[in-house]
Tab-separated table of C-alpha atoms and ligand atoms in Angstrom:
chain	number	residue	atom	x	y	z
D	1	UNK	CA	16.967	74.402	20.144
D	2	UNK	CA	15.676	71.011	21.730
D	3	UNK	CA	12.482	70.133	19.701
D	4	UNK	CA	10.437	67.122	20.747
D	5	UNK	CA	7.347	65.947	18.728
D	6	UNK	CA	4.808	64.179	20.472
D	7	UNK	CA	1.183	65.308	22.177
D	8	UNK	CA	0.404	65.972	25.851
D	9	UNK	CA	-1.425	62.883	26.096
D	10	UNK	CA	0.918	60.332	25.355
D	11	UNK	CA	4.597	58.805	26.759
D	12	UNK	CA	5.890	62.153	25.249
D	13	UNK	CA	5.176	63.795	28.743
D	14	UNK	CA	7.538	61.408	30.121
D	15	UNK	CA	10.178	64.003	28.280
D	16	UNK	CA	8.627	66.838	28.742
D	17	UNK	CA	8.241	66.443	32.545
D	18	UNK	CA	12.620	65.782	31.839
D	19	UNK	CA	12.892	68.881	29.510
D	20	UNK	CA	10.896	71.174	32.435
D	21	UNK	CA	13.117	69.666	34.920
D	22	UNK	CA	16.366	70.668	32.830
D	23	UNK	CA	14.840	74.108	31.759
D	24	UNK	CA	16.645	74.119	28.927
D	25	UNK	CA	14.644	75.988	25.780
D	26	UNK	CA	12.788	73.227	23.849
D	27	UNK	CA	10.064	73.144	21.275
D	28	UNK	CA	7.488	71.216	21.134
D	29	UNK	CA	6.617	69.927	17.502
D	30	UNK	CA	2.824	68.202	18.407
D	31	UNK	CA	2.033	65.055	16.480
D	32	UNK	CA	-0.681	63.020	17.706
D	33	UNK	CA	-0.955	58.874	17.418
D	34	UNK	CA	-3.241	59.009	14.054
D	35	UNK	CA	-1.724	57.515	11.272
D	36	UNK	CA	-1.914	60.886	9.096
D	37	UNK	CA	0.458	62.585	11.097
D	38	UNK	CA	3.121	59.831	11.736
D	39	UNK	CA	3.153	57.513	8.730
D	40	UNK	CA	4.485	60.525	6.551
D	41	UNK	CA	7.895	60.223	4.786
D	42	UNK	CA	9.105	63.540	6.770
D	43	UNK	CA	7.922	61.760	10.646
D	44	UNK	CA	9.111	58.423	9.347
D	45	UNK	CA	12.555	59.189	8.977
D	46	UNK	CA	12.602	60.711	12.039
D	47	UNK	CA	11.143	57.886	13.345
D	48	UNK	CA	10.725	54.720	11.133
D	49	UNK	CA	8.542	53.104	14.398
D	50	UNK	CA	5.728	56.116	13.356
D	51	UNK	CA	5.497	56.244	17.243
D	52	UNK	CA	6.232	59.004	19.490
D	53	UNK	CA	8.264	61.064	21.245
D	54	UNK	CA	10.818	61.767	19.048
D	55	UNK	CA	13.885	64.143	20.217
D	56	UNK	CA	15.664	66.112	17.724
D	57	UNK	CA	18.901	68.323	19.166
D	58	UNK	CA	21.055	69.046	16.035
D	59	UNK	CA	22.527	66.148	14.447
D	60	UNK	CA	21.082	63.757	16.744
D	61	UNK	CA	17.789	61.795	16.564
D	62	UNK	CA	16.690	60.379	19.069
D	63	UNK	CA	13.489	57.672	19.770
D	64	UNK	CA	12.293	55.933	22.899
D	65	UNK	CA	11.096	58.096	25.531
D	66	UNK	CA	13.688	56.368	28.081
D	67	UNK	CA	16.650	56.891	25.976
D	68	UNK	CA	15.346	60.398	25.480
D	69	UNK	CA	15.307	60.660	28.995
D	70	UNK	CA	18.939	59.446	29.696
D	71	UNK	CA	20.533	61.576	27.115
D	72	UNK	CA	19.253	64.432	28.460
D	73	UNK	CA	20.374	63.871	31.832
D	74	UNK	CA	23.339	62.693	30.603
D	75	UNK	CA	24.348	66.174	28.131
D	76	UNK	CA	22.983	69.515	30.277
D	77	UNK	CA	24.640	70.540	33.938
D	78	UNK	CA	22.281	71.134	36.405
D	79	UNK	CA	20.372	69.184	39.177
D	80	UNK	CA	19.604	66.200	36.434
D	81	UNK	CA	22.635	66.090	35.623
D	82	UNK	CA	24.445	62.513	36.110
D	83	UNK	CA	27.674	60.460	36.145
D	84	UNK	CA	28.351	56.811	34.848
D	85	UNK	CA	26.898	55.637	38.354
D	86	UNK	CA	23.630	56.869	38.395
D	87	UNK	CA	23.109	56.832	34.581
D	88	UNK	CA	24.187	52.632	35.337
D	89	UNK	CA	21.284	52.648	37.565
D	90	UNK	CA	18.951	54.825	35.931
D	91	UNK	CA	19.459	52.291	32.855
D	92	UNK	CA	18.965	49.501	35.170
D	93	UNK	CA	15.864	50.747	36.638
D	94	UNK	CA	14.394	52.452	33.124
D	95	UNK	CA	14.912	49.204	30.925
D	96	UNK	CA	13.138	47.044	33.968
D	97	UNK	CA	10.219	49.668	34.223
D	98	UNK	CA	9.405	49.285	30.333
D	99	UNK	CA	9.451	45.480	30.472
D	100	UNK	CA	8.077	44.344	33.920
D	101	UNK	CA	5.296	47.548	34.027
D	102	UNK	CA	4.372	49.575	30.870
D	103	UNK	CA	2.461	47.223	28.980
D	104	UNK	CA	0.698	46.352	32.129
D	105	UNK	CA	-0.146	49.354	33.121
D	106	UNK	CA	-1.020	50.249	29.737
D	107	UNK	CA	-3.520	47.344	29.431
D	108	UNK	CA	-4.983	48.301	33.000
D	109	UNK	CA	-5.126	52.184	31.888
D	110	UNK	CA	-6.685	50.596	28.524
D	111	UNK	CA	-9.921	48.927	30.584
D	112	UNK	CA	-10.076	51.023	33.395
D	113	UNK	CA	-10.204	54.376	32.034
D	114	UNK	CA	-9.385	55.295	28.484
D	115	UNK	CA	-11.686	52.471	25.864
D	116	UNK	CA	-14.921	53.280	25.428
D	117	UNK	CA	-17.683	51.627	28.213
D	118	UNK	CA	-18.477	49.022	26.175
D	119	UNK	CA	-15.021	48.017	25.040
D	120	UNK	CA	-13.441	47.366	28.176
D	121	UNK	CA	-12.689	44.052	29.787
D	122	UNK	CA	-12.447	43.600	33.899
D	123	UNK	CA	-11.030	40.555	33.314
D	124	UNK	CA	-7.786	42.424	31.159
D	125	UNK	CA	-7.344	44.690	34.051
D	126	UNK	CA	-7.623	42.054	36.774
D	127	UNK	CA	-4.558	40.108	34.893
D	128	UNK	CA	-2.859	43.168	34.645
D	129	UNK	CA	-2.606	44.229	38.271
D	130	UNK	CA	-2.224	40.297	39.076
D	131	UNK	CA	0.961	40.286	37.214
D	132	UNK	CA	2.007	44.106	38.004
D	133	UNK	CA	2.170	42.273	41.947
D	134	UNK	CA	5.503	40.734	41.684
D	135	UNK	CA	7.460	44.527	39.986
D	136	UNK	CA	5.496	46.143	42.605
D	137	UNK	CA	7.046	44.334	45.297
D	138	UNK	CA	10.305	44.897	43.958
D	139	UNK	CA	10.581	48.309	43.873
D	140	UNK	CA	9.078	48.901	47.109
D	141	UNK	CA	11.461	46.851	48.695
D	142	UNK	CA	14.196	48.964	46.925
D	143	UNK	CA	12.296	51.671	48.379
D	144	UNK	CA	11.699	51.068	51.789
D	145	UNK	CA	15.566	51.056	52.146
D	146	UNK	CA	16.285	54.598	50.497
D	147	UNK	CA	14.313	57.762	49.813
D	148	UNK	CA	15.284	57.744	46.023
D	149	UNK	CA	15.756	54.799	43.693
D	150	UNK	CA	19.792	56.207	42.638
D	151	UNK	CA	21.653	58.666	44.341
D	152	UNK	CA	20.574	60.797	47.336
D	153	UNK	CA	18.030	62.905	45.859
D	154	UNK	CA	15.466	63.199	42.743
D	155	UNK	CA	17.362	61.676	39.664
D	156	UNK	CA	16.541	60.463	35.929
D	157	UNK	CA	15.891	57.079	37.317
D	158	UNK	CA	13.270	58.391	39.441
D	159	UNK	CA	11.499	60.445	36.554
D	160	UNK	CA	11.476	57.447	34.535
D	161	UNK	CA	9.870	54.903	36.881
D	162	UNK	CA	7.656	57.763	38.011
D	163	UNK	CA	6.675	58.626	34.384
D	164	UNK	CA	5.440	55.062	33.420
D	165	UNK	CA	3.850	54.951	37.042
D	166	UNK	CA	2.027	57.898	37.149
D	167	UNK	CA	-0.747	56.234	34.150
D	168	UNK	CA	-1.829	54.116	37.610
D	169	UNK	CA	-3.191	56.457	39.253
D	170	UNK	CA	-5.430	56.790	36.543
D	171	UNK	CA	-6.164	53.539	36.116
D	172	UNK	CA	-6.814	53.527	40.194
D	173	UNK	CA	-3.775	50.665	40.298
D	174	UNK	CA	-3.870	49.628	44.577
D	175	UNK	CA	-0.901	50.811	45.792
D	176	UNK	CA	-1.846	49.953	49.661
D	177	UNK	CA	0.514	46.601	49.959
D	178	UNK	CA	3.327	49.431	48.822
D	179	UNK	CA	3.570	52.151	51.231
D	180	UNK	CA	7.476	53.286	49.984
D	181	UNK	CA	6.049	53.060	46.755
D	182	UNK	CA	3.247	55.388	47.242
D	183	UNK	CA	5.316	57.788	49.594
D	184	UNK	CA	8.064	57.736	46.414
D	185	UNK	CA	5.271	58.172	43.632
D	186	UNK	CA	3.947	61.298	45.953
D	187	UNK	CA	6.818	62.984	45.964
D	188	UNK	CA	7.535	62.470	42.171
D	189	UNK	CA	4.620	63.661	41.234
D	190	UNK	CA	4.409	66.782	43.537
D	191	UNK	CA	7.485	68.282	41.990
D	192	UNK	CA	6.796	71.728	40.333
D	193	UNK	CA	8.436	70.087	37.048
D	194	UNK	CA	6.034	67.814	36.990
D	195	UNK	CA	3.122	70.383	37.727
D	196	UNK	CA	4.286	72.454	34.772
D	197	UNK	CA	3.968	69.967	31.887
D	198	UNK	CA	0.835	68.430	33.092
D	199	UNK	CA	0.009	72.357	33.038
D	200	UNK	CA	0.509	72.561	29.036
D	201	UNK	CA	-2.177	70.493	28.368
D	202	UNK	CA	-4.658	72.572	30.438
D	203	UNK	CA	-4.517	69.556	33.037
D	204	UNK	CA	-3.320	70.491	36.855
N	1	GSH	N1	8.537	52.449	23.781
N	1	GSH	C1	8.167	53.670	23.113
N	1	GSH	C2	6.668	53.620	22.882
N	1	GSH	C3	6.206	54.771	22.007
N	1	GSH	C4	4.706	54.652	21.719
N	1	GSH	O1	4.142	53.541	21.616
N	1	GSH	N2	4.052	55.811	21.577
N	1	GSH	C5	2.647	55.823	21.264
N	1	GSH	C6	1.976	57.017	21.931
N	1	GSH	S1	2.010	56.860	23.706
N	1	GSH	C7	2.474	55.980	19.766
N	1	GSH	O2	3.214	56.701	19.144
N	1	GSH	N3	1.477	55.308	19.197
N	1	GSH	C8	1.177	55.408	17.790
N	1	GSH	C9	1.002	54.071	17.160
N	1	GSH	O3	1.295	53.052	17.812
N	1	GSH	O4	0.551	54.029	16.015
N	1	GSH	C10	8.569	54.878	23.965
N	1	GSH	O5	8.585	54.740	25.193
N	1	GSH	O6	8.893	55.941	23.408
């Protein structure tokens, strides 16, 4: 069986909205971030970064919540399923996503939300959305000329974007100069998949 380790409140739930999508049997093995449960010989080689998600299906190990992502798409039949095309674009648009977007999101999610009062700093998450202007713009151009970002419906590429995404509306990131955007991210985030692992950590 599929067995992921990671925690529902982490980029792990960026594989376990793909695993619910694929509804294929899968385990969840929960590690959280702390040190204790990561920097361990067993975790670390699993996963010498001590970060996770980590996939495990058989032989294979996998890291990087992306990659994750793409293989799974890439092995099960089914609606996620994809051919060299979209898995080209899905690439395309997960590898941009992680550079232009996560750590900027991340940083805004950081002192918006998640640090302590006292510990955050306006000025981090003003820089952050500054500079999160020019991918914005980008993908909602892409979007205001098709309903999905590969393909005609829902694919890998979507969940991906979506996934890293999803930690702005958290972090109340102003989506208003990106109506296809926000229309896109809607959609995403209404699907039942989606609904079901926010679900397993009590969240709805
Ligand atoms: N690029 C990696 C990032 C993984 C990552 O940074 N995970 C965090 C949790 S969201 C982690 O394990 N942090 C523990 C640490 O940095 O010590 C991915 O997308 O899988």
């Amino acid at each position: 069986m599929l067995q992921l380790y990671g925690n529902t409140r982490s980029r792990a739930t960026r594989c376990l909205w793909m695993l619910e999508e694929i509804g294929q049997p899968y385990e969840l093995i929960e590690r959280s971030t702390r040190a204790d449960d990561l920097q361990t010989p067993d975790y670390l080689r699993l996963n010498p970064n001590a970060r996770i998600p980590t996939l495990v299906d058989g032989d294979l190990v996998l890291w990087e919540s992306m990659a994750i992502n793409l293989y799974l798409a890439q092995k099960f039949d089914g609606p996620m399923h994809c051919g060299p095309e979209i898995a080209g674009l899905a690439s395309q648009w997960s590898i941009w996503a992680m550079l232009e977007m996560d750590g900027l999101l991340l940083d805004l999610l950081m002192h918006r939300a998640l640090l302590a009062e006292f510990a955050r700093d306006p000025s981090h998450a003003e820089r952050a959305e500054l500079l999160l202007a020019r991918p914005l713009r980008i993908l909602n151009d892409a979007l205001a000329a098709r309903t999905y970002l590969a393909g005609d419906g829902f694919t890998v590429a979507d969940l991906n974007v979506a996934s890293i995404l999803a930690w702005g509306r958290i972090a109340r990131l102003d989506l208003s100069a990106c109506p296809h955007i926000a229309r896109w991210l809607g959609e995403c985030l209404a699907r039942p998949a989606y609904a079901r692992m926010r679900a397993l950590s009590g969240r709805s």
